PDB file of C-alpha atoms and ligand atoms in Angstrom:
ATOM      1  CA  UNK A   1      89.487 108.308  99.076  1.00 98.00           C
ATOM      2  CA  UNK A   2      86.785 106.003 100.341  1.00 98.00           C
ATOM      3  CA  UNK A   3      87.673 103.872 103.356  1.00 98.00           C
ATOM      4  CA  UNK A   4      85.778 100.606 103.424  1.00 98.00           C
ATOM      5  CA  UNK A   5      85.930  97.834 105.982  1.00 98.00           C
ATOM      6  CA  UNK A   6      83.174  95.469 104.871  1.00 98.00           C
ATOM      7  CA  UNK A   7      83.797  92.970 102.068  1.00 98.00           C
ATOM      8  CA  UNK A   8      80.240  93.394 100.787  1.00 98.00           C
ATOM      9  CA  UNK A   9      80.508  97.167 100.584  1.00 98.00           C
ATOM     10  CA  UNK A  10      83.891  96.883  98.869  1.00 98.00           C
ATOM     11  CA  UNK A  11      82.416  94.594  96.218  1.00 98.00           C
ATOM     12  CA  UNK A  12      79.483  96.996  95.672  1.00 98.00           C
ATOM     13  CA  UNK A  13      81.838  99.919  95.349  1.00 98.00           C
ATOM     14  CA  UNK A  14      84.195  98.237  92.871  1.00 98.00           C
ATOM     15  CA  UNK A  15      81.507  96.525  90.778  1.00 97.00           C
ATOM     16  CA  UNK A  16      82.194  96.976  87.060  1.00 97.00           C
ATOM     17  CA  UNK A  17      85.809  98.081  87.539  1.00 98.00           C
ATOM     18  CA  UNK A  18      87.865  96.011  85.117  1.00 97.00           C
ATOM     19  CA  UNK A  19      91.307  97.614  85.459  1.00 98.00           C
ATOM     20  CA  UNK A  20      91.786  97.778  89.217  1.00 98.00           C
ATOM     21  CA  UNK A  21      95.415  97.885  90.379  1.00 98.00           C
ATOM     22  CA  UNK A  22      95.864  96.642  93.928  1.00 99.00           C
ATOM     23  CA  UNK A  23      98.515  97.022  96.620  1.00 99.00           C
ATOM     24  CA  UNK A  24      98.157  94.924  99.781  1.00 98.00           C
ATOM     25  CA  UNK A  25      99.866  96.266 102.914  1.00 98.00           C
ATOM     26  CA  UNK A  26      99.879  95.837 106.666  1.00 98.00           C
ATOM     27  CA  UNK A  27     100.005  99.609 107.151  1.00 98.00           C
ATOM     28  CA  UNK A  28     102.671 101.777 108.802  1.00 97.00           C
ATOM     29  CA  UNK A  29     103.282 103.079 105.318  1.00 98.00           C
ATOM     30  CA  UNK A  30     106.644 104.455 104.205  1.00 97.00           C
ATOM     31  CA  UNK A  31     108.098 105.626 100.889  1.00 97.00           C
ATOM     32  CA  UNK A  32     108.552 102.004  99.792  1.00 97.00           C
ATOM     33  CA  UNK A  33     104.805 101.391 100.013  1.00 98.00           C
ATOM     34  CA  UNK A  34     104.075 104.700  98.297  1.00 98.00           C
ATOM     35  CA  UNK A  35     106.370 103.720  95.417  1.00 98.00           C
ATOM     36  CA  UNK A  36     104.194 100.587  95.029  1.00 98.00           C
ATOM     37  CA  UNK A  37     101.080 102.795  94.809  1.00 98.00           C
ATOM     38  CA  UNK A  38     102.765 104.896  92.109  1.00 98.00           C
ATOM     39  CA  UNK A  39     103.763 101.817  90.130  1.00 98.00           C
ATOM     40  CA  UNK A  40     100.222 100.454  90.509  1.00 98.00           C
ATOM     41  CA  UNK A  41      98.867 103.650  88.970  1.00 98.00           C
ATOM     42  CA  UNK A  42     100.932 103.048  85.810  1.00 98.00           C
ATOM     43  CA  UNK A  43      99.359  99.599  85.441  1.00 98.00           C
ATOM     44  CA  UNK A  44      95.701 100.250  86.147  1.00 98.00           C
ATOM     45  CA  UNK A  45      92.925 102.460  87.365  1.00 98.00           C
ATOM     46  CA  UNK A  46      91.535 102.783  89.993  1.00 98.00           C
ATOM     47  CA  UNK A  47      94.246 102.062  92.547  1.00 98.00           C
ATOM     48  CA  UNK A  48      92.981 100.156  95.577  1.00 98.00           C
ATOM     49  CA  UNK A  49      95.131  99.665  98.689  1.00 99.00           C
ATOM     50  CA  UNK A  50      94.485  97.495 101.701  1.00 99.00           C
ATOM     51  CA  UNK A  51      95.681  97.748 105.269  1.00 98.00           C
ATOM     52  CA  UNK A  52      95.264  94.603 107.310  1.00 98.00           C
ATOM     53  CA  UNK A  53      97.658  93.203 109.899  1.00 98.00           C
ATOM     54  CA  UNK A  54      97.124  89.548 109.159  1.00 98.00           C
ATOM     55  CA  UNK A  55      97.307  87.432 112.301  1.00 98.00           C
ATOM     56  CA  UNK A  56      97.593  84.224 110.229  1.00 98.00           C
ATOM     57  CA  UNK A  57     101.097  85.063 109.070  1.00 98.00           C
ATOM     58  CA  UNK A  58     102.580  85.745 112.518  1.00 97.00           C
ATOM     59  CA  UNK A  59     104.079  82.968 114.644  1.00 96.00           C
ATOM     60  CA  UNK A  60     103.148  82.716 118.345  1.00 95.00           C
ATOM     61  CA  UNK A  61     106.344  84.489 119.448  1.00 91.00           C
ATOM     62  CA  UNK A  62     106.369  87.115 116.704  1.00 95.00           C
ATOM     63  CA  UNK A  63     105.408  90.773 116.757  1.00 94.00           C
ATOM     64  CA  UNK A  64     101.674  90.694 115.874  1.00 97.00           C
ATOM     65  CA  UNK A  65     100.661  92.674 118.982  1.00 96.00           C
ATOM     66  CA  UNK A  66     103.383  95.273 118.721  1.00 95.00           C
ATOM     67  CA  UNK A  67     103.317  95.574 114.907  1.00 95.00           C
ATOM     68  CA  UNK A  68     103.136  99.373 114.331  1.00 96.00           C
ATOM     69  CA  UNK A  69      99.597 100.573 113.615  1.00 97.00           C
ATOM     70  CA  UNK A  70      99.502 104.161 112.317  1.00 97.00           C
ATOM     71  CA  UNK A  71      96.143 104.276 110.567  1.00 98.00           C
ATOM     72  CA  UNK A  72      95.504 108.052 110.461  1.00 98.00           C
ATOM     73  CA  UNK A  73      98.967 108.788 109.079  1.00 98.00           C
ATOM     74  CA  UNK A  74      98.576 106.018 106.530  1.00 98.00           C
ATOM     75  CA  UNK A  75      95.239 107.426 105.359  1.00 98.00           C
ATOM     76  CA  UNK A  76      96.780 110.861 104.778  1.00 98.00           C
ATOM     77  CA  UNK A  77      99.620 109.349 102.738  1.00 98.00           C
ATOM     78  CA  UNK A  78      97.280 107.275 100.592  1.00 98.00           C
ATOM     79  CA  UNK A  79      95.027 110.261 100.001  1.00 98.00           C
ATOM     80  CA  UNK A  80      98.016 112.220  98.685  1.00 98.00           C
ATOM     81  CA  UNK A  81      98.803 109.338  96.306  1.00 98.00           C
ATOM     82  CA  UNK A  82      95.294 109.519  94.872  1.00 97.00           C
ATOM     83  CA  UNK A  83      94.297 106.038  96.004  1.00 98.00           C
ATOM     84  CA  UNK A  84      90.608 105.505  95.172  1.00 98.00           C
ATOM     85  CA  UNK A  85      89.624 103.004  97.843  1.00 98.00           C
ATOM     86  CA  UNK A  86      91.355 101.902 101.007  1.00 98.00           C
ATOM     87  CA  UNK A  87      90.110  98.507 102.101  1.00 99.00           C
ATOM     88  CA  UNK A  88      90.768  98.302 105.838  1.00 98.00           C
ATOM     89  CA  UNK A  89      88.860  95.336 107.218  1.00 98.00           C
ATOM     90  CA  UNK A  90      88.767  94.494 110.907  1.00 98.00           C
ATOM     91  CA  UNK A  91      89.671  90.949 111.907  1.00 98.00           C
ATOM     92  CA  UNK A  92      85.926  90.220 112.161  1.00 98.00           C
ATOM     93  CA  UNK A  93      85.391  91.473 108.605  1.00 98.00           C
ATOM     94  CA  UNK A  94      88.236  89.402 107.238  1.00 98.00           C
ATOM     95  CA  UNK A  95      87.838  86.307 109.366  1.00 98.00           C
ATOM     96  CA  UNK A  96      84.206  86.261 110.588  1.00 98.00           C
ATOM     97  CA  UNK A  97      84.695  82.578 111.317  1.00 98.00           C
ATOM     98  CA  UNK A  98      87.986  80.717 111.837  1.00 97.00           C
ATOM     99  CA  UNK A  99      89.829  80.582 108.506  1.00 98.00           C
ATOM    100  CA  UNK A 100      90.018  76.803 108.229  1.00 98.00           C
ATOM    101  CA  UNK A 101      90.571  76.661 104.472  1.00 98.00           C
ATOM    102  CA  UNK A 102      94.115  77.804 103.779  1.00 98.00           C
ATOM    103  CA  UNK A 103      96.355  78.116 100.749  1.00 98.00           C
ATOM    104  CA  UNK A 104      99.507  76.123 101.285  1.00 98.00           C
ATOM    105  CA  UNK A 105     102.503  76.817  99.062  1.00 98.00           C
ATOM    106  CA  UNK A 106     104.559  73.796  97.959  1.00 98.00           C
ATOM    107  CA  UNK A 107     107.113  72.650 100.570  1.00 95.00           C
ATOM    108  CA  UNK A 108     110.046  73.239  98.220  1.00 96.00           C
ATOM    109  CA  UNK A 109     109.252  76.944  98.124  1.00 98.00           C
ATOM    110  CA  UNK A 110     107.137  77.637 101.209  1.00 98.00           C
ATOM    111  CA  UNK A 111     109.340  75.879 103.763  1.00 98.00           C
ATOM    112  CA  UNK A 112     112.763  77.148 102.722  1.00 98.00           C
ATOM    113  CA  UNK A 113     114.565  80.393 103.716  1.00 98.00           C
ATOM    114  CA  UNK A 114     111.880  82.591 105.376  1.00 98.00           C
ATOM    115  CA  UNK A 115     109.565  79.584 105.583  1.00 98.00           C
ATOM    116  CA  UNK A 116     112.173  77.609 107.518  1.00 98.00           C
ATOM    117  CA  UNK A 117     112.639  80.357 110.096  1.00 98.00           C
ATOM    118  CA  UNK A 118     108.963  81.390 110.184  1.00 97.00           C
ATOM    119  CA  UNK A 119     106.931  78.165 109.959  1.00 97.00           C
ATOM    120  CA  UNK A 120     103.453  78.780 108.556  1.00 97.00           C
ATOM    121  CA  UNK A 121     104.323  82.299 107.421  1.00 98.00           C
ATOM    122  CA  UNK A 122     103.740  81.725 103.722  1.00 98.00           C
ATOM    123  CA  UNK A 123     100.539  79.780 104.296  1.00 98.00           C
ATOM    124  CA  UNK A 124      99.281  82.817 106.231  1.00 98.00           C
ATOM    125  CA  UNK A 125     100.432  85.201 103.502  1.00 98.00           C
ATOM    126  CA  UNK A 126      99.043  83.110 100.626  1.00 98.00           C
ATOM    127  CA  UNK A 127      95.707  82.666 102.372  1.00 98.00           C
ATOM    128  CA  UNK A 128      95.197  86.357 103.062  1.00 98.00           C
ATOM    129  CA  UNK A 129      96.414  87.405  99.606  1.00 99.00           C
ATOM    130  CA  UNK A 130      94.028  84.938  97.970  1.00 98.00           C
ATOM    131  CA  UNK A 131      91.197  86.307 100.108  1.00 98.00           C
ATOM    132  CA  UNK A 132      92.131  89.931  99.406  1.00 98.00           C
ATOM    133  CA  UNK A 133      92.209  89.143  95.675  1.00 98.00           C
ATOM    134  CA  UNK A 134      88.785  87.565  96.001  1.00 98.00           C
ATOM    135  CA  UNK A 135      87.484  90.753  97.679  1.00 98.00           C
ATOM    136  CA  UNK A 136      89.155  93.321  95.387  1.00 98.00           C
ATOM    137  CA  UNK A 137      89.243  91.280  92.129  1.00 98.00           C
ATOM    138  CA  UNK A 138      92.178  93.260  90.765  1.00 98.00           C
ATOM    139  CA  UNK A 139      93.484  93.004  87.224  1.00 98.00           C
ATOM    140  CA  UNK A 140      97.004  93.692  88.495  1.00 98.00           C
ATOM    141  CA  UNK A 141      98.600  93.595  91.935  1.00 99.00           C
ATOM    142  CA  UNK A 142     101.960  95.067  92.882  1.00 98.00           C
ATOM    143  CA  UNK A 143     104.290  93.435  95.412  1.00 98.00           C
ATOM    144  CA  UNK A 144     107.749  94.627  96.434  1.00 98.00           C
ATOM    145  CA  UNK A 145     110.884  92.654  95.555  1.00 98.00           C
ATOM    146  CA  UNK A 146     112.093  93.361  99.087  1.00 98.00           C
ATOM    147  CA  UNK A 147     109.991  90.315 100.073  1.00 98.00           C
ATOM    148  CA  UNK A 148     111.477  88.290  97.236  1.00 98.00           C
ATOM    149  CA  UNK A 149     110.198  84.889  98.291  1.00 98.00           C
ATOM    150  CA  UNK A 150     106.733  86.284  99.033  1.00 98.00           C
ATOM    151  CA  UNK A 151     106.599  87.809  95.546  1.00 98.00           C
ATOM    152  CA  UNK A 152     107.541  84.480  93.981  1.00 98.00           C
ATOM    153  CA  UNK A 153     105.006  82.560  96.049  1.00 98.00           C
ATOM    154  CA  UNK A 154     102.194  84.983  95.198  1.00 98.00           C
ATOM    155  CA  UNK A 155     103.154  84.930  91.511  1.00 98.00           C
ATOM    156  CA  UNK A 156     103.205  81.117  91.396  1.00 98.00           C
ATOM    157  CA  UNK A 157      99.916  80.960  93.306  1.00 98.00           C
ATOM    158  CA  UNK A 158      98.244  83.322  90.833  1.00 98.00           C
ATOM    159  CA  UNK A 159      99.553  81.266  87.917  1.00 98.00           C
ATOM    160  CA  UNK A 160      98.655  77.842  89.304  1.00 98.00           C
ATOM    161  CA  UNK A 161      95.133  78.924  90.323  1.00 98.00           C
ATOM    162  CA  UNK A 162      94.712  80.762  87.001  1.00 98.00           C
ATOM    163  CA  UNK A 163      93.752  83.920  88.876  1.00 98.00           C
ATOM    164  CA  UNK A 164      92.844  86.802  86.565  1.00 98.00           C
ATOM    165  CA  UNK A 165      95.400  89.006  88.333  1.00 98.00           C
ATOM    166  CA  UNK A 166      98.782  89.862  86.885  1.00 98.00           C
ATOM    167  CA  UNK A 167     101.487  90.109  89.550  1.00 98.00           C
ATOM    168  CA  UNK A 168     103.961  92.961  89.155  1.00 98.00           C
ATOM    169  CA  UNK A 169     107.255  93.063  91.092  1.00 98.00           C
ATOM    170  CA  UNK A 170     108.485  96.482  92.243  1.00 98.00           C
ATOM    171  CA  UNK A 171     112.121  97.369  92.916  1.00 98.00           C
ATOM    172  CA  UNK A 172     113.158  97.725  96.557  1.00 98.00           C
ATOM    173  CA  UNK A 173     113.077 101.274  97.871  1.00 98.00           C
ATOM    174  CA  UNK A 174     116.273 102.075  99.795  1.00 98.00           C
ATOM    175  CA  UNK A 175     117.373 104.862 102.101  1.00 98.00           C
ATOM    176  CA  UNK A 176     120.425 106.843 100.923  1.00 98.00           C
ATOM    177  CA  UNK A 177     122.692 104.564 102.977  1.00 98.00           C
ATOM    178  CA  UNK A 178     121.292 101.448 101.280  1.00 98.00           C
ATOM    179  CA  UNK A 179     118.958 100.165 103.989  1.00 98.00           C
ATOM    180  CA  UNK A 180     115.814  98.708 102.427  1.00 98.00           C
ATOM    181  CA  UNK A 181     112.765 100.513 103.799  1.00 98.00           C
ATOM    182  CA  UNK A 182     110.632  98.336 106.047  1.00 97.00           C
ATOM    183  CA  UNK A 183     108.007  98.954 108.692  1.00 94.00           C
ATOM    184  CA  UNK A 184     110.179  96.958 111.084  1.00 94.00           C
ATOM    185  CA  UNK A 185     113.047  99.484 110.733  1.00 97.00           C
ATOM    186  CA  UNK A 186     111.058 101.536 113.238  1.00 95.00           C
ATOM    187  CA  UNK A 187     112.032  99.012 115.930  1.00 96.00           C
ATOM    188  CA  UNK A 188     115.755  99.888 115.539  1.00 98.00           C
ATOM    189  CA  UNK A 189     117.501 102.085 118.113  1.00 98.00           C
ATOM    190  CA  UNK A 190     119.521 104.961 116.628  1.00 97.00           C
ATOM    191  CA  UNK A 191     122.767 102.958 116.965  1.00 98.00           C
ATOM    192  CA  UNK A 192     121.156  99.966 115.308  1.00 98.00           C
ATOM    193  CA  UNK A 193     119.788 102.160 112.543  1.00 98.00           C
ATOM    194  CA  UNK A 194     123.359 103.293 111.821  1.00 98.00           C
ATOM    195  CA  UNK A 195     124.546  99.701 111.733  1.00 98.00           C
ATOM    196  CA  UNK A 196     121.621  98.371 109.666  1.00 98.00           C
ATOM    197  CA  UNK A 197     123.022  99.165 106.153  1.00 98.00           C
ATOM    198  CA  UNK A 198     125.735  96.556 106.846  1.00 98.00           C
ATOM    199  CA  UNK A 199     123.183  93.959 105.722  1.00 98.00           C
ATOM    200  CA  UNK A 200     122.986  95.517 102.249  1.00 98.00           C
ATOM    201  CA  UNK A 201     126.772  95.829 102.180  1.00 98.00           C
ATOM    202  CA  UNK A 202     127.037  92.106 102.958  1.00 98.00           C
ATOM    203  CA  UNK A 203     124.727  91.354 100.019  1.00 98.00           C
ATOM    204  CA  UNK A 204     126.878  93.506  97.763  1.00 98.00           C
ATOM    205  CA  UNK A 205     130.002  91.723  98.981  1.00 97.00           C
ATOM    206  CA  UNK A 206     128.431  88.395  97.997  1.00 98.00           C
ATOM    207  CA  UNK A 207     127.285  89.741  94.624  1.00 98.00           C
ATOM    208  CA  UNK A 208     130.762  91.167  93.880  1.00 97.00           C
ATOM    209  CA  UNK A 209     132.408  87.839  94.622  1.00 96.00           C
ATOM    210  CA  UNK A 210     129.994  85.938  92.398  1.00 96.00           C
ATOM    211  CA  UNK A 211     130.435  88.482  89.598  1.00 94.00           C
ATOM    212  CA  UNK A 212     134.199  88.191  90.112  1.00 94.00           C
ATOM    213  CA  UNK A 213     133.945  84.502  89.207  1.00 92.00           C
ATOM    214  CA  UNK A 214     134.117  82.758  92.601  1.00 91.00           C
ATOM    215  CA  UNK A 215     132.126  79.566  92.340  1.00 85.00           C
ATOM    216  CA  UNK A 216     132.049  78.158  95.858  1.00 93.00           C
ATOM    217  CA  UNK A 217     128.761  79.572  97.130  1.00 96.00           C
ATOM    218  CA  UNK A 218     128.986  78.190 100.652  1.00 96.00           C
ATOM    219  CA  UNK A 219     132.377  79.832 101.232  1.00 97.00           C
ATOM    220  CA  UNK A 220     131.053  83.167  99.964  1.00 97.00           C
ATOM    221  CA  UNK A 221     127.895  82.920 102.103  1.00 98.00           C
ATOM    222  CA  UNK A 222     129.844  81.933 105.209  1.00 98.00           C
ATOM    223  CA  UNK A 223     132.294  84.816 104.826  1.00 98.00           C
ATOM    224  CA  UNK A 224     129.404  87.314 104.586  1.00 98.00           C
ATOM    225  CA  UNK A 225     127.623  85.817 107.618  1.00 98.00           C
ATOM    226  CA  UNK A 226     130.884  85.912 109.592  1.00 98.00           C
ATOM    227  CA  UNK A 227     131.302  89.606 108.832  1.00 98.00           C
ATOM    228  CA  UNK A 228     127.812  90.329 110.150  1.00 98.00           C
ATOM    229  CA  UNK A 229     128.279  88.105 113.207  1.00 98.00           C
ATOM    230  CA  UNK A 230     131.520  89.936 114.064  1.00 98.00           C
ATOM    231  CA  UNK A 231     129.583  93.198 113.974  1.00 98.00           C
ATOM    232  CA  UNK A 232     127.077  91.854 116.503  1.00 98.00           C
ATOM    233  CA  UNK A 233     124.355  90.542 114.186  1.00 98.00           C
ATOM    234  CA  UNK A 234     122.736  87.119 114.411  1.00 98.00           C
ATOM    235  CA  UNK A 235     122.343  86.041 110.794  1.00 98.00           C
ATOM    236  CA  UNK A 236     119.631  83.457 110.043  1.00 98.00           C
ATOM    237  CA  UNK A 237     120.855  82.980 106.484  1.00 98.00           C
ATOM    238  CA  UNK A 238     122.688  84.600 103.629  1.00 98.00           C
ATOM    239  CA  UNK A 239     122.105  82.413 100.647  1.00 98.00           C
ATOM    240  CA  UNK A 240     122.810  82.500  96.928  1.00 98.00           C
ATOM    241  CA  UNK A 241     119.829  81.109  95.046  1.00 98.00           C
ATOM    242  CA  UNK A 242     118.570  80.719  91.514  1.00 98.00           C
ATOM    243  CA  UNK A 243     116.098  83.467  90.660  1.00 98.00           C
ATOM    244  CA  UNK A 244     113.860  81.032  88.828  1.00 97.00           C
ATOM    245  CA  UNK A 245     112.931  78.833  91.823  1.00 97.00           C
ATOM    246  CA  UNK A 246     114.994  79.985  94.840  1.00 98.00           C
ATOM    247  CA  UNK A 247     116.860  76.669  94.893  1.00 98.00           C
ATOM    248  CA  UNK A 248     120.645  76.606  95.467  1.00 98.00           C
ATOM    249  CA  UNK A 249     122.577  76.704  92.180  1.00 97.00           C
ATOM    250  CA  UNK A 250     124.696  73.699  91.228  1.00 96.00           C
ATOM    251  CA  UNK A 251     128.357  74.143  90.245  1.00 92.00           C
ATOM    252  CA  UNK A 252     127.181  73.801  86.638  1.00 93.00           C
ATOM    253  CA  UNK A 253     124.570  76.552  87.125  1.00 95.00           C
ATOM    254  CA  UNK A 254     127.285  78.819  88.530  1.00 92.00           C
ATOM    255  CA  UNK A 255     129.646  78.097  85.670  1.00 89.00           C
ATOM    256  CA  UNK A 256     126.903  78.650  83.066  1.00 92.00           C
ATOM    257  CA  UNK A 257     125.884  82.062  84.393  1.00 91.00           C
ATOM    258  CA  UNK A 258     122.454  81.096  85.781  1.00 95.00           C
ATOM    259  CA  UNK A 259     120.515  84.175  86.964  1.00 97.00           C
ATOM    260  CA  UNK A 260     120.962  84.453  90.713  1.00 98.00           C
ATOM    261  CA  UNK A 261     119.729  86.361  93.724  1.00 98.00           C
ATOM    262  CA  UNK A 262     121.299  86.544  97.150  1.00 98.00           C
ATOM    263  CA  UNK A 263     118.757  86.560  99.967  1.00 98.00           C
ATOM    264  CA  UNK A 264     119.434  87.338 103.608  1.00 98.00           C
ATOM    265  CA  UNK A 265     117.774  87.522 106.998  1.00 98.00           C
ATOM    266  CA  UNK A 266     119.554  88.608 110.153  1.00 98.00           C
ATOM    267  CA  UNK A 267     118.691  89.856 113.577  1.00 98.00           C
ATOM    268  CA  UNK A 268     120.104  93.124 114.872  1.00 98.00           C
ATOM    269  CA  UNK A 269     119.263  93.364 118.547  1.00 97.00           C
ATOM    270  CA  UNK A 270     115.591  92.408 118.709  1.00 95.00           C
ATOM    271  CA  UNK A 271     114.828  93.370 115.116  1.00 96.00           C
ATOM    272  CA  UNK A 272     114.863  90.851 112.306  1.00 97.00           C
ATOM    273  CA  UNK A 273     115.690  92.381 108.929  1.00 98.00           C
ATOM    274  CA  UNK A 274     115.467  90.765 105.506  1.00 98.00           C
ATOM    275  CA  UNK A 275     116.890  91.939 102.206  1.00 98.00           C
ATOM    276  CA  UNK A 276     118.063  90.582  98.872  1.00 98.00           C
ATOM    277  CA  UNK A 277     119.988  91.542  95.769  1.00 98.00           C
ATOM    278  CA  UNK A 278     119.678  90.210  92.248  1.00 98.00           C
ATOM    279  CA  UNK A 279     123.105  89.345  90.883  1.00 96.00           C
TER     280      UNK A 279
HETATM  281  O1  PAF B   1     104.058  92.169 102.606  1.00 87.52           O
HETATM  282  C1  PAF B   1     103.136  92.393 103.401  1.00 87.52           C
HETATM  283  O2  PAF B   1     102.973  93.506 103.916  1.00 87.52           O
HETATM  284  C2  PAF B   1     102.182  91.277 103.758  1.00 87.52           C
HETATM  285  O3  PAF B   1     102.817  90.046 103.798  1.00 87.52           O
HETATM  286  C3  PAF B   1     100.933  91.217 102.832  1.00 87.52           C
HETATM  287  C4  PAF B   1     101.311  90.916 101.411  1.00 87.52           C
HETATM  288  C5  PAF B   1     100.192  92.548 102.894  1.00 87.52           C
HETATM  289  C6  PAF B   1      99.979  90.114 103.300  1.00 87.52           C
HETATM  290  O4  PAF B   1      99.538  90.340 104.604  1.00 87.52           O
END
């Protein structure tokens, strides 16, 4: 595997590759990331991965400085997966001058749910993903459904800018107890790690109630948030949304069997976890 940090060298190295499959990451790789690499391989060749902790998508009080950086380990894992190039730019490579041009998702999608609790997050994500696409020029790119709203924003961005990159969504990789794998799980104490699958259970509780025919979404959401709060969590939201646009379903949508997803974000101690479940 070739490790490249400069954009120019990356372009030279990938010149003429028409079927590149790309996976963007911030490193600290776990099985979830590796499952994205494997899915990428089924959609293209060569597989290119990136590791870049993107300052633009972190708020001033978020965990940019303490975000886990485990580069050597990550390299070994990617080598085992047969990744062809790892693009690992420094901040200077990626942002040699202040990144003043940014990609701003529409308010109705970028400022709801995660965007409401993390202002500017999706502008930071969209900007870096657009720039990574410009560097790698992939034919396909794989993003995990774990970051459901991110996947939708990237997919809509690619469509509206007519990017020549097909966006593939990958199923969430879960531990045996249901916890969705995430780099931030490493922040959990052992007690918190035991408690953490309660978030997935809460999502399942919501999904069961919707499947059982309950129509009042706010009652269902509130009950699930109450359960978490009683267990010591601080839920930001548990929300039933339409899969098509992440807007709340109307009573008519509910009655007509609109395709739904329940999305959640909650803090356990100092760690903020997100997860979702398609219903
Ligand atoms: O999902 C992530 O790890 C990041 O948001 C991404 C897509 C690599 C952009 O920095």
